[in-house]
mmCIF file of C-alpha atoms in Angstrom:
data_model
loop_
_atom_site.group_PDB
_atom_site.id
_atom_site.type_symbol
_atom_site.label_atom_id
_atom_site.label_comp_id
_atom_site.label_asym_id
_atom_site.label_seq_id
_atom_site.Cartn_x
_atom_site.Cartn_y
_atom_site.Cartn_z
ATOM 1 C CA MET M 21 145.509 77.466 12.199
ATOM 2 C CA VAL M 22 144.969 73.793 13.022
ATOM 3 C CA ASP M 23 143.561 70.645 11.463
ATOM 4 C CA ALA M 24 141.159 69.745 14.281
ATOM 5 C CA PHE M 25 140.169 71.915 17.241
ATOM 6 C CA PRO M 26 139.977 71.390 20.153
ATOM 7 C CA LYS M 27 141.995 68.194 20.376
ATOM 8 C CA LEU M 28 142.683 66.395 23.633
ATOM 9 C CA SER M 29 146.152 65.320 22.504
ATOM 10 C CA GLU M 30 147.062 68.887 21.464
ATOM 11 C CA THR M 31 145.937 70.940 24.464
ATOM 12 C CA PHE M 32 148.984 73.160 24.030
ATOM 13 C CA VAL M 33 147.057 74.834 21.180
ATOM 14 C CA LEU M 34 144.128 75.681 23.442
ATOM 15 C CA ASP M 35 146.512 76.832 26.154
ATOM 16 C CA GLN M 36 148.156 79.256 23.732
ATOM 17 C CA VAL M 37 144.812 80.549 22.511
ATOM 18 C CA GLU M 38 143.670 81.136 26.082
ATOM 19 C CA GLY M 39 146.933 82.818 27.026
ATOM 20 C CA LEU M 40 146.981 85.187 24.066
ATOM 21 C CA ARG M 41 143.364 86.150 24.601
ATOM 22 C CA ARG M 42 144.022 86.924 28.244
ATOM 23 C CA ARG M 43 146.776 89.290 27.127
ATOM 24 C CA GLY M 44 144.310 91.300 25.077
ATOM 25 C CA HIS M 45 144.857 89.806 21.657
ATOM 26 C CA ARG M 46 142.006 88.947 19.369
ATOM 27 C CA VAL M 47 142.458 85.313 18.465
ATOM 28 C CA GLU M 48 140.330 83.323 16.030
ATOM 29 C CA VAL M 49 140.825 79.709 15.092
ATOM 30 C CA LEU M 50 140.849 78.366 11.543
ATOM 31 C CA CYS M 51 140.420 74.598 11.466
ATOM 32 C CA ASN M 52 139.292 71.845 9.170
ATOM 33 C CA ARG M 53 137.276 70.020 11.829
ATOM 34 C CA VAL M 54 135.604 71.101 15.049
ATOM 35 C CA THR M 55 135.895 68.240 17.486
ATOM 36 C CA VAL M 56 134.165 67.474 20.765
ATOM 37 C CA PRO M 57 136.603 67.307 23.704
ATOM 38 C CA GLY M 58 136.382 64.413 26.146
ATOM 39 C CA CYS M 59 137.970 62.736 29.104
ATOM 40 C CA GLY M 60 137.020 65.426 31.581
ATOM 41 C CA ARG M 61 139.414 68.159 30.434
ATOM 42 C CA PRO M 62 138.657 70.796 33.094
ATOM 43 C CA HIS M 63 139.221 73.985 31.156
ATOM 44 C CA TRP M 64 137.389 73.784 27.812
ATOM 45 C CA GLY M 65 135.033 76.562 28.968
ATOM 46 C CA PRO M 66 136.931 79.445 27.299
ATOM 47 C CA LEU M 67 136.159 77.880 23.920
ATOM 48 C CA SER M 68 132.666 79.343 24.157
ATOM 49 C CA GLY M 69 134.084 82.708 23.191
ATOM 50 C CA LEU M 70 135.825 81.433 20.022
ATOM 51 C CA ARG M 71 134.334 81.317 16.570
ATOM 52 C CA PRO M 72 135.939 78.597 14.428
ATOM 53 C CA LEU M 73 136.291 80.297 11.072
ATOM 54 C CA LEU M 74 136.375 77.224 8.974
ATOM 55 C CA SER M 75 135.263 73.629 9.168
ATOM 56 C CA ARG M 76 134.851 72.541 5.635
ATOM 57 C CA LEU M 77 137.666 70.370 4.290
ATOM 58 C CA PRO M 78 137.119 66.618 4.307
ATOM 59 C CA LEU M 79 139.955 64.910 6.146
ATOM 60 C CA ARG M 80 140.798 62.535 3.315
ATOM 61 C CA ALA M 81 140.368 64.975 0.442
ATOM 62 C CA GLY M 82 143.164 64.873 -2.064
ATOM 63 C CA HIS M 83 146.140 67.158 -1.398
ATOM 64 C CA ARG M 84 145.668 69.144 -4.597
ATOM 65 C CA PHE M 85 141.945 69.533 -3.956
ATOM 66 C CA ARG M 86 142.616 70.911 -0.459
ATOM 67 C CA ARG M 87 145.149 73.379 -1.835
ATOM 68 C CA ALA M 88 142.739 74.517 -4.533
ATOM 69 C CA LEU M 89 140.043 75.198 -1.932
ATOM 70 C CA ASP M 90 142.562 77.120 0.183
ATOM 71 C CA ARG M 91 143.334 79.395 -2.745
ATOM 72 C CA LEU M 92 139.648 80.169 -3.167
ATOM 73 C CA ASP M 93 139.094 80.901 0.540
ATOM 74 C CA GLY M 94 142.160 82.999 1.438
ATOM 75 C CA SER M 95 140.778 86.528 1.095
ATOM 76 C CA PHE M 96 139.330 86.591 4.612
ATOM 77 C CA LEU M 97 142.819 86.246 6.092
ATOM 78 C CA SER M 98 143.593 89.859 5.155
ATOM 79 C CA GLU M 99 141.861 91.159 8.273
ATOM 80 C CA PHE M 100 144.503 89.634 10.545
ATOM 81 C CA ASP M 101 147.895 91.006 11.497
ATOM 82 C CA VAL M 102 149.665 87.649 11.665
ATOM 83 C CA VAL M 103 148.844 83.988 11.068
ATOM 84 C CA LEU M 104 150.147 81.353 13.503
ATOM 85 C CA ALA M 105 150.161 77.778 12.098
ATOM 86 C CA HIS M 106 150.733 74.745 14.277
ATOM 87 C CA PHE M 107 152.575 71.983 12.387
ATOM 88 C CA GLY M 108 154.593 72.425 9.234
ATOM 89 C CA TYR M 109 152.019 70.947 6.861
ATOM 90 C CA GLU M 110 149.455 73.529 7.976
ATOM 91 C CA GLY M 111 152.001 76.294 7.549
ATOM 92 C CA ALA M 112 152.722 74.941 4.091
ATOM 93 C CA ARG M 113 149.060 75.332 3.108
ATOM 94 C CA ILE M 114 149.037 78.970 4.167
ATOM 95 C CA ALA M 115 152.394 79.604 2.462
ATOM 96 C CA ASP M 116 151.063 78.117 -0.775
ATOM 97 C CA LEU M 117 148.084 80.425 -0.480
ATOM 98 C CA ALA M 118 150.345 83.451 0.193
ATOM 99 C CA ALA M 119 152.401 82.686 -2.887
ATOM 100 C CA HIS M 120 149.275 83.088 -5.007
ATOM 101 C CA ARG M 121 147.692 85.953 -3.060
ATOM 102 C CA PRO M 122 150.226 88.710 -2.291
ATOM 103 C CA GLY M 123 149.399 90.862 0.699
ATOM 104 C CA LEU M 124 148.307 88.153 3.123
ATOM 105 C CA PRO M 125 149.457 88.525 6.740
ATOM 106 C CA PRO M 126 152.900 87.329 7.867
ATOM 107 C CA LEU M 127 153.073 83.625 8.688
ATOM 108 C CA VAL M 128 154.625 82.122 11.812
ATOM 109 C CA THR M 129 154.806 78.314 11.944
ATOM 110 C CA ILE M 130 155.460 76.100 14.971
ATOM 111 C CA TYR M 131 156.908 72.646 14.160
ATOM 112 C CA HIS M 132 156.133 69.971 16.736
ATOM 113 C CA GLY M 133 157.337 66.500 15.879
ATOM 114 C CA HIS M 134 156.126 64.202 13.125
ATOM 115 C CA ASP M 135 155.794 67.202 10.793
ATOM 116 C CA VAL M 136 159.596 67.371 10.917
ATOM 117 C CA ALA M 137 160.905 63.928 11.870
ATOM 118 C CA THR M 138 158.630 61.755 9.727
ATOM 119 C CA VAL M 139 158.799 64.097 6.764
ATOM 120 C CA HIS M 140 162.595 64.203 7.090
ATOM 121 C CA HIS M 141 162.718 60.397 7.277
ATOM 122 C CA ASP M 142 160.764 60.272 4.010
ATOM 123 C CA GLY M 143 163.192 62.742 2.398
ATOM 124 C CA GLY M 144 160.402 65.289 2.046
ATOM 125 C CA LEU M 145 161.420 68.439 3.977
ATOM 126 C CA SER M 146 162.089 70.009 0.598
ATOM 127 C CA LEU M 147 158.287 70.022 0.226
ATOM 128 C CA TYR M 148 158.403 72.946 2.693
ATOM 129 C CA GLY M 149 160.258 75.070 0.149
ATOM 130 C CA THR M 150 157.416 77.559 -0.335
ATOM 131 C CA LEU M 151 156.900 77.698 3.410
ATOM 132 C CA PHE M 152 160.590 78.434 3.974
ATOM 133 C CA ARG M 153 160.433 81.310 1.454
ATOM 134 C CA GLU M 154 157.087 82.804 2.542
ATOM 135 C CA GLY M 155 157.258 82.268 6.291
ATOM 136 C CA ALA M 156 158.174 85.183 8.560
ATOM 137 C CA ALA M 157 159.377 82.876 11.305
ATOM 138 C CA HIS M 158 159.922 79.122 11.775
ATOM 139 C CA LEU M 159 159.676 77.925 15.398
ATOM 140 C CA PRO M 160 160.626 74.283 15.994
ATOM 141 C CA VAL M 161 160.106 73.014 19.542
ATOM 142 C CA ASN M 162 163.654 71.694 19.926
ATOM 143 C CA ASP M 163 167.149 72.325 18.634
ATOM 144 C CA ARG M 164 167.357 69.007 16.770
ATOM 145 C CA PHE M 165 164.394 69.946 14.625
ATOM 146 C CA ARG M 166 165.901 73.407 14.061
ATOM 147 C CA GLY M 167 168.987 71.755 12.624
ATOM 148 C CA MET M 168 166.868 69.583 10.315
ATOM 149 C CA LEU M 169 164.873 72.546 9.056
ATOM 150 C CA VAL M 170 167.933 74.744 8.439
ATOM 151 C CA GLU M 171 169.662 71.864 6.625
ATOM 152 C CA ALA M 172 166.573 71.525 4.414
ATOM 153 C CA GLY M 173 166.577 75.204 3.475
ATOM 154 C CA ALA M 174 164.818 77.145 6.229
ATOM 155 C CA PRO M 175 166.483 80.568 6.665
ATOM 156 C CA ARG M 176 168.787 80.282 9.679
ATOM 157 C CA ALA M 177 168.044 83.816 10.911
ATOM 158 C CA ARG M 178 164.291 83.176 10.867
ATOM 159 C CA THR M 179 164.409 79.726 12.451
ATOM 160 C CA ARG M 180 164.443 79.787 16.251
ATOM 161 C CA VAL M 181 163.582 77.243 18.958
ATOM 162 C CA ASN M 182 160.369 77.942 20.828
ATOM 163 C CA HIS M 183 159.832 75.349 23.576
ATOM 164 C CA MET M 184 156.400 74.332 24.672
ATOM 165 C CA GLY M 185 155.655 74.911 28.345
ATOM 166 C CA ILE M 186 153.076 74.008 30.990
ATOM 167 C CA ASP M 187 150.884 76.025 33.322
ATOM 168 C CA LEU M 188 152.591 75.564 36.665
ATOM 169 C CA SER M 189 149.475 76.605 38.567
ATOM 170 C CA ARG M 190 147.885 73.311 37.462
ATOM 171 C CA PHE M 191 150.886 71.203 38.531
ATOM 172 C CA ARG M 192 151.887 71.808 42.126
ATOM 173 C CA PHE M 193 154.993 70.154 43.515
ATOM 174 C CA ALA M 194 154.121 67.249 45.820
ATOM 175 C CA ALA M 195 156.944 65.928 47.938
ATOM 176 C CA ARG M 196 157.266 62.117 47.946
ATOM 177 C CA ASP M 197 158.317 59.652 50.540
ATOM 178 C CA TRP M 198 161.145 58.077 48.561
ATOM 179 C CA THR M 199 161.573 55.251 51.042
ATOM 180 C CA ALA M 200 157.935 54.135 50.745
ATOM 181 C CA ARG M 201 157.111 50.913 48.943
ATOM 182 C CA PRO M 202 155.868 49.922 46.524
ATOM 183 C CA LEU M 203 158.022 52.126 44.330
ATOM 184 C CA ARG M 204 155.341 53.585 42.032
ATOM 185 C CA LEU M 205 156.081 53.932 38.344
ATOM 186 C CA LEU M 206 153.757 55.573 35.824
ATOM 187 C CA SER M 207 153.468 56.138 32.074
ATOM 188 C CA VAL M 208 150.795 58.354 30.477
ATOM 189 C CA CYS M 209 150.876 58.356 26.680
ATOM 190 C CA ARG M 210 149.393 57.006 23.496
ATOM 191 C CA LEU M 211 150.525 53.438 23.069
ATOM 192 C CA THR M 212 152.457 53.977 19.868
ATOM 193 C CA GLU M 213 155.923 52.849 18.818
ATOM 194 C CA LYS M 214 157.746 56.086 19.553
ATOM 195 C CA LYS M 215 156.683 56.073 23.201
ATOM 196 C CA GLY M 216 158.866 53.018 23.899
ATOM 197 C CA ILE M 217 156.534 51.367 26.423
ATOM 198 C CA GLY M 218 157.594 47.923 25.242
ATOM 199 C CA ASP M 219 161.127 48.802 26.331
ATOM 200 C CA ALA M 220 159.826 49.966 29.715
ATOM 201 C CA ILE M 221 158.086 46.601 30.244
ATOM 202 C CA ALA M 222 161.201 44.722 29.153
ATOM 203 C CA ALA M 223 163.385 46.774 31.512
ATOM 204 C CA LEU M 224 161.077 46.021 34.451
ATOM 205 C CA ASP M 225 161.139 42.321 33.572
ATOM 206 C CA ILE M 226 164.961 42.504 33.839
ATOM 207 C CA LEU M 227 164.742 44.473 37.073
ATOM 208 C CA GLN M 228 162.377 41.914 38.598
ATOM 209 C CA LYS M 229 164.822 39.102 37.890
ATOM 210 C CA GLU M 230 167.783 41.061 39.277
ATOM 211 C CA LEU M 231 165.965 42.422 42.355
ATOM 212 C CA PRO M 232 163.122 40.007 43.090
ATOM 213 C CA ASP M 233 162.592 41.440 46.573
ATOM 214 C CA LEU M 234 162.069 45.025 45.370
ATOM 215 C CA ASP M 235 158.422 46.017 45.784
ATOM 216 C CA TRP M 236 157.176 48.136 42.865
ATOM 217 C CA SER M 237 154.119 48.759 40.704
ATOM 218 C CA TYR M 238 153.697 50.206 37.227
ATOM 219 C CA ASP M 239 150.562 51.961 35.926
ATOM 220 C CA ILE M 240 150.133 52.510 32.196
ATOM 221 C CA VAL M 241 147.540 55.088 31.159
ATOM 222 C CA GLY M 242 146.432 55.571 27.555
ATOM 223 C CA GLY M 243 145.291 53.704 24.506
ATOM 224 C CA GLY M 244 146.620 53.191 21.030
ATOM 225 C CA GLU M 245 147.435 50.742 18.249
ATOM 226 C CA LEU M 246 149.971 48.810 20.358
ATOM 227 C CA ALA M 247 147.710 48.243 23.355
ATOM 228 C CA ALA M 248 146.964 44.600 22.613
ATOM 229 C CA ARG M 249 150.585 43.772 21.806
ATOM 230 C CA LEU M 250 151.820 45.412 25.015
ATOM 231 C CA ARG M 251 149.215 43.557 27.097
ATOM 232 C CA MET M 252 150.430 40.311 25.550
ATOM 233 C CA GLN M 253 154.022 41.240 26.346
ATOM 234 C CA VAL M 254 153.102 41.757 30.006
ATOM 235 C CA ARG M 255 151.175 38.474 30.181
ATOM 236 C CA GLU M 256 154.227 36.609 28.856
ATOM 237 C CA SER M 257 156.640 38.335 31.258
ATOM 238 C CA SER M 258 157.521 37.758 34.914
ATOM 239 C CA VAL M 259 155.884 41.043 36.022
ATOM 240 C CA SER M 260 152.247 40.676 35.026
ATOM 241 C CA ARG M 261 150.968 41.043 38.583
ATOM 242 C CA ARG M 262 152.815 44.367 39.028
ATOM 243 C CA ILE M 263 151.655 46.142 35.855
ATOM 244 C CA THR M 264 148.173 47.660 35.398
ATOM 245 C CA PHE M 265 146.766 48.950 32.088
ATOM 246 C CA HIS M 266 144.142 51.628 32.707
ATOM 247 C CA GLY M 267 143.331 52.734 29.185
ATOM 248 C CA PRO M 268 142.449 56.432 28.793
ATOM 249 C CA LEU M 269 141.464 58.131 32.039
ATOM 250 C CA PRO M 270 139.853 61.449 32.953
ATOM 251 C CA HIS M 271 142.278 64.280 33.566
ATOM 252 C CA ARG M 272 141.597 64.371 37.317
ATOM 253 C CA GLU M 273 142.458 60.661 37.673
ATOM 254 C CA VAL M 274 145.655 61.097 35.621
ATOM 255 C CA HIS M 275 146.610 63.989 37.882
ATOM 256 C CA ARG M 276 145.975 61.844 40.977
ATOM 257 C CA LEU M 277 148.283 59.093 39.663
ATOM 258 C CA LEU M 278 150.888 61.689 38.658
ATOM 259 C CA THR M 279 151.110 63.244 42.086
ATOM 260 C CA ARG M 280 151.603 59.900 43.874
ATOM 261 C CA CYS M 281 154.036 58.193 41.513
ATOM 262 C CA HIS M 282 157.773 58.165 42.205
ATOM 263 C CA LEU M 283 159.078 57.621 38.670
ATOM 264 C CA PHE M 284 157.529 58.651 35.362
ATOM 265 C CA LEU M 285 158.655 56.373 32.506
ATOM 266 C CA LEU M 286 158.754 57.482 28.869
ATOM 267 C CA PRO M 287 161.628 55.731 27.088
ATOM 268 C CA SER M 288 160.922 57.287 23.713
ATOM 269 C CA VAL M 289 162.427 55.979 20.446
ATOM 270 C CA VAL M 290 162.504 56.934 16.794
ATOM 271 C CA ALA M 291 159.715 54.941 15.180
ATOM 272 C CA GLY M 292 160.181 52.871 12.101
ATOM 273 C CA ASN M 293 158.549 55.577 9.990
ATOM 274 C CA GLY M 294 160.899 58.210 11.421
ATOM 275 C CA ASP M 295 158.330 59.678 13.855
ATOM 276 C CA ALA M 296 159.966 61.234 16.896
ATOM 277 C CA GLU M 297 159.087 63.338 19.930
ATOM 278 C CA GLY M 298 159.487 67.070 20.120
ATOM 279 C CA ILE M 299 159.880 67.431 23.872
ATOM 280 C CA PRO M 300 157.016 65.526 25.522
ATOM 281 C CA VAL M 301 154.753 67.722 27.616
ATOM 282 C CA SER M 302 153.967 64.692 29.816
ATOM 283 C CA LEU M 303 157.575 64.689 31.010
ATOM 284 C CA MET M 304 157.291 68.380 31.908
ATOM 285 C CA GLU M 305 154.094 67.718 33.860
ATOM 286 C CA ALA M 306 155.659 64.824 35.750
ATOM 287 C CA MET M 307 158.764 66.841 36.643
ATOM 288 C CA ALA M 308 156.630 69.754 37.788
ATOM 289 C CA THR M 309 154.668 67.580 40.232
ATOM 290 C CA GLY M 310 157.807 66.153 41.792
ATOM 291 C CA ALA M 311 158.179 62.786 40.034
ATOM 292 C CA VAL M 312 161.565 61.797 38.675
ATOM 293 C CA ALA M 313 161.328 61.489 34.884
ATOM 294 C CA VAL M 314 163.024 58.503 33.275
ATOM 295 C CA SER M 315 163.490 58.746 29.529
ATOM 296 C CA THR M 316 166.001 58.399 26.695
ATOM 297 C CA TYR M 317 168.590 60.352 24.719
ATOM 298 C CA HIS M 318 165.947 60.979 22.084
ATOM 299 C CA SER M 319 165.217 64.044 19.962
ATOM 300 C CA GLY M 320 164.802 67.116 22.206
ATOM 301 C CA ILE M 321 164.454 65.258 25.527
ATOM 302 C CA PRO M 322 168.068 66.003 26.606
ATOM 303 C CA GLU M 323 167.169 69.689 26.297
ATOM 304 C CA LEU M 324 164.623 69.105 29.063
ATOM 305 C CA MET M 325 166.679 67.090 31.539
ATOM 306 C CA GLU M 326 170.271 66.308 32.410
ATOM 307 C CA ASN M 327 170.979 62.688 33.220
ATOM 308 C CA GLY M 328 171.550 62.148 36.949
ATOM 309 C CA VAL M 329 170.823 65.791 37.743
ATOM 310 C CA SER M 330 167.224 66.638 36.851
ATOM 311 C CA GLY M 331 166.138 63.255 35.478
ATOM 312 C CA LEU M 332 167.383 59.944 34.131
ATOM 313 C CA LEU M 333 168.291 59.113 30.536
ATOM 314 C CA ALA M 334 169.158 55.852 28.857
ATOM 315 C CA PRO M 335 170.022 55.082 25.233
ATOM 316 C CA GLU M 336 167.074 54.399 22.944
ATOM 317 C CA ARG M 337 165.883 50.763 22.607
ATOM 318 C CA ASP M 338 168.119 49.559 25.464
ATOM 319 C CA PRO M 339 165.978 47.896 28.158
ATOM 320 C CA ARG M 340 169.072 46.645 29.973
ATOM 321 C CA ALA M 341 170.454 50.172 30.354
ATOM 322 C CA LEU M 342 167.038 51.330 31.494
ATOM 323 C CA ALA M 343 166.857 48.536 34.071
ATOM 324 C CA SER M 344 170.305 49.566 35.336
ATOM 325 C CA LEU M 345 169.095 53.112 35.880
ATOM 326 C CA LEU M 346 166.036 51.889 37.776
ATOM 327 C CA ARG M 347 168.139 49.528 39.907
ATOM 328 C CA GLY M 348 170.453 52.383 40.863
ATOM 329 C CA VAL M 349 167.779 54.888 41.868
ATOM 330 C CA ALA M 350 165.772 52.346 43.825
ATOM 331 C CA ALA M 351 168.685 52.226 46.283
ATOM 332 C CA ASP M 352 169.159 56.011 46.475
ATOM 333 C CA PRO M 353 166.134 57.753 48.010
ATOM 334 C CA LYS M 354 168.134 60.879 48.910
ATOM 335 C CA GLY M 355 169.375 61.180 45.354
ATOM 336 C CA LEU M 356 165.827 60.805 44.034
ATOM 337 C CA ALA M 357 164.539 63.551 46.335
ATOM 338 C CA LEU M 358 167.256 65.946 45.110
ATOM 339 C CA MET M 359 166.660 65.002 41.489
ATOM 340 C CA ALA M 360 162.912 65.665 41.889
ATOM 341 C CA ARG M 361 163.491 69.180 43.180
ATOM 342 C CA ARG M 362 165.979 69.923 40.422
ATOM 343 C CA GLY M 363 163.433 68.644 37.921
ATOM 344 C CA ARG M 364 160.825 71.065 39.265
ATOM 345 C CA ALA M 365 163.344 73.912 39.112
ATOM 346 C CA THR M 366 164.078 73.067 35.485
ATOM 347 C CA ILE M 367 160.423 73.436 34.542
ATOM 348 C CA GLU M 368 160.077 76.678 36.485
ATOM 349 C CA THR M 369 163.068 78.272 34.748
ATOM 350 C CA GLY M 370 162.850 76.887 31.208
ATOM 351 C CA PHE M 371 159.431 75.390 30.516
ATOM 352 C CA ASP M 372 156.887 77.598 32.272
ATOM 353 C CA ALA M 373 154.026 78.264 29.896
ATOM 354 C CA GLN M 374 153.855 81.984 30.728
ATOM 355 C CA ARG M 375 157.553 82.507 29.977
ATOM 356 C CA GLN M 376 157.254 80.563 26.732
ATOM 357 C CA LEU M 377 154.154 82.580 25.846
ATOM 358 C CA ASP M 378 156.208 85.763 26.394
ATOM 359 C CA LEU M 379 158.650 84.500 23.777
ATOM 360 C CA LEU M 380 155.905 83.475 21.351
ATOM 361 C CA GLU M 381 154.174 86.821 21.765
ATOM 362 C CA ALA M 382 157.434 88.555 20.977
ATOM 363 C CA GLU M 383 157.780 86.454 17.803
ATOM 364 C CA LEU M 384 154.238 87.329 16.751
ATOM 365 C CA ARG M 385 154.800 91.018 17.374
ATOM 366 C CA LEU M 386 158.048 90.940 15.449
ATOM 367 C CA ALA M 387 156.312 89.307 12.494
ATOM 368 C CA SER M 388 153.112 91.290 12.721
ATOM 369 C CA ARG M 389 152.150 94.032 10.264
ATOM 370 C CA ARG M 390 151.229 96.183 13.266
ATOM 371 C CA PRO M 391 153.637 95.276 16.100
ATOM 372 C CA ASP M 392 152.637 98.301 18.177
ATOM 373 C CA ARG M 393 149.217 96.945 19.154
ATOM 374 C CA ALA M 394 147.584 93.779 20.360
ATOM 375 C CA ALA M 395 147.703 91.725 17.201
ATOM 376 C CA PRO M 396 144.802 89.633 15.952
ATOM 377 C CA CYS M 397 146.127 86.117 15.380
ATOM 378 C CA LEU M 398 144.698 83.224 13.492
ATOM 379 C CA ALA M 399 145.827 79.998 15.135
ATOM 380 C CA ARG M 400 145.796 76.725 13.237
ATOM 381 C CA ALA M 401 146.948 73.320 14.505
#
């Protein structure tokens, strides 16, 4: 179950749907809005075999109105063995429905980021009370979110971490020449506060002043509400000639930049409204291709990489510490090469999509009314 499907920024939902269908499960998608994918995503084709069950709730309809409609429309869920909801607020809608219609399928909810961090910041995780009672399993994407959910009342025994993963067949390791210059840096993300791109720019401004002879370039891919402000920051800095804003790019072009960059920057921060990362898939993709990921001690990111071993971590909102990391690695090509290989190994062992799908499938079977057969699922994100 999802709000909008398919969604370019939530391709993990499509990947799960594809993976479960390939394993023989019948998967149907319940969504509020059917969207049109863009930017050259190469594998939307399998969507042709899916029938979105629902596209009927206006995005800005009042909360109570949406819940009332859900209660009217819930009977069709009875044909499924298990319901999988992406994001806590979607799980809460199904849980509210289940509380008024006994006999609906078991509910498994995956919690990704703002549905935990922002809601927690606003003191509202207690709003998930019905979900905590009705849900068969609660699967946050990192351990920090698990702690928040348990503290708010989620049953400890039914709350387990389920990491996202990536399809390693799409992200081949590409060895770099770590002595080559310019040193290529890349960020691919929405230009929002929690991505910390302003801190990356500030760190590079510091680095330029400390090492003026170092040859480097920085590509920023993506759009968002902070795009104009970040462009202004670059224009007012000492590094404007080294930084290029590309805006959103097709997947193939992003992949080309990813496989030739040396360092992937994502110095994430907790936003003013409490929004936080889960574990960014973009970091996984960068590590898989052989780039060294540079990020922060933020949310679940330390579960993905160990500082100085499989990646580089600085404190949040500390451009000077970030600049210090960059200064150190620029002078250590052998260390970077080793770190890149360890980063790839980390993804292979802990964040491979097939392994994570094994774990999710086990959770769905455990929750299912008929765990002995391929279980129809209804996915919502």
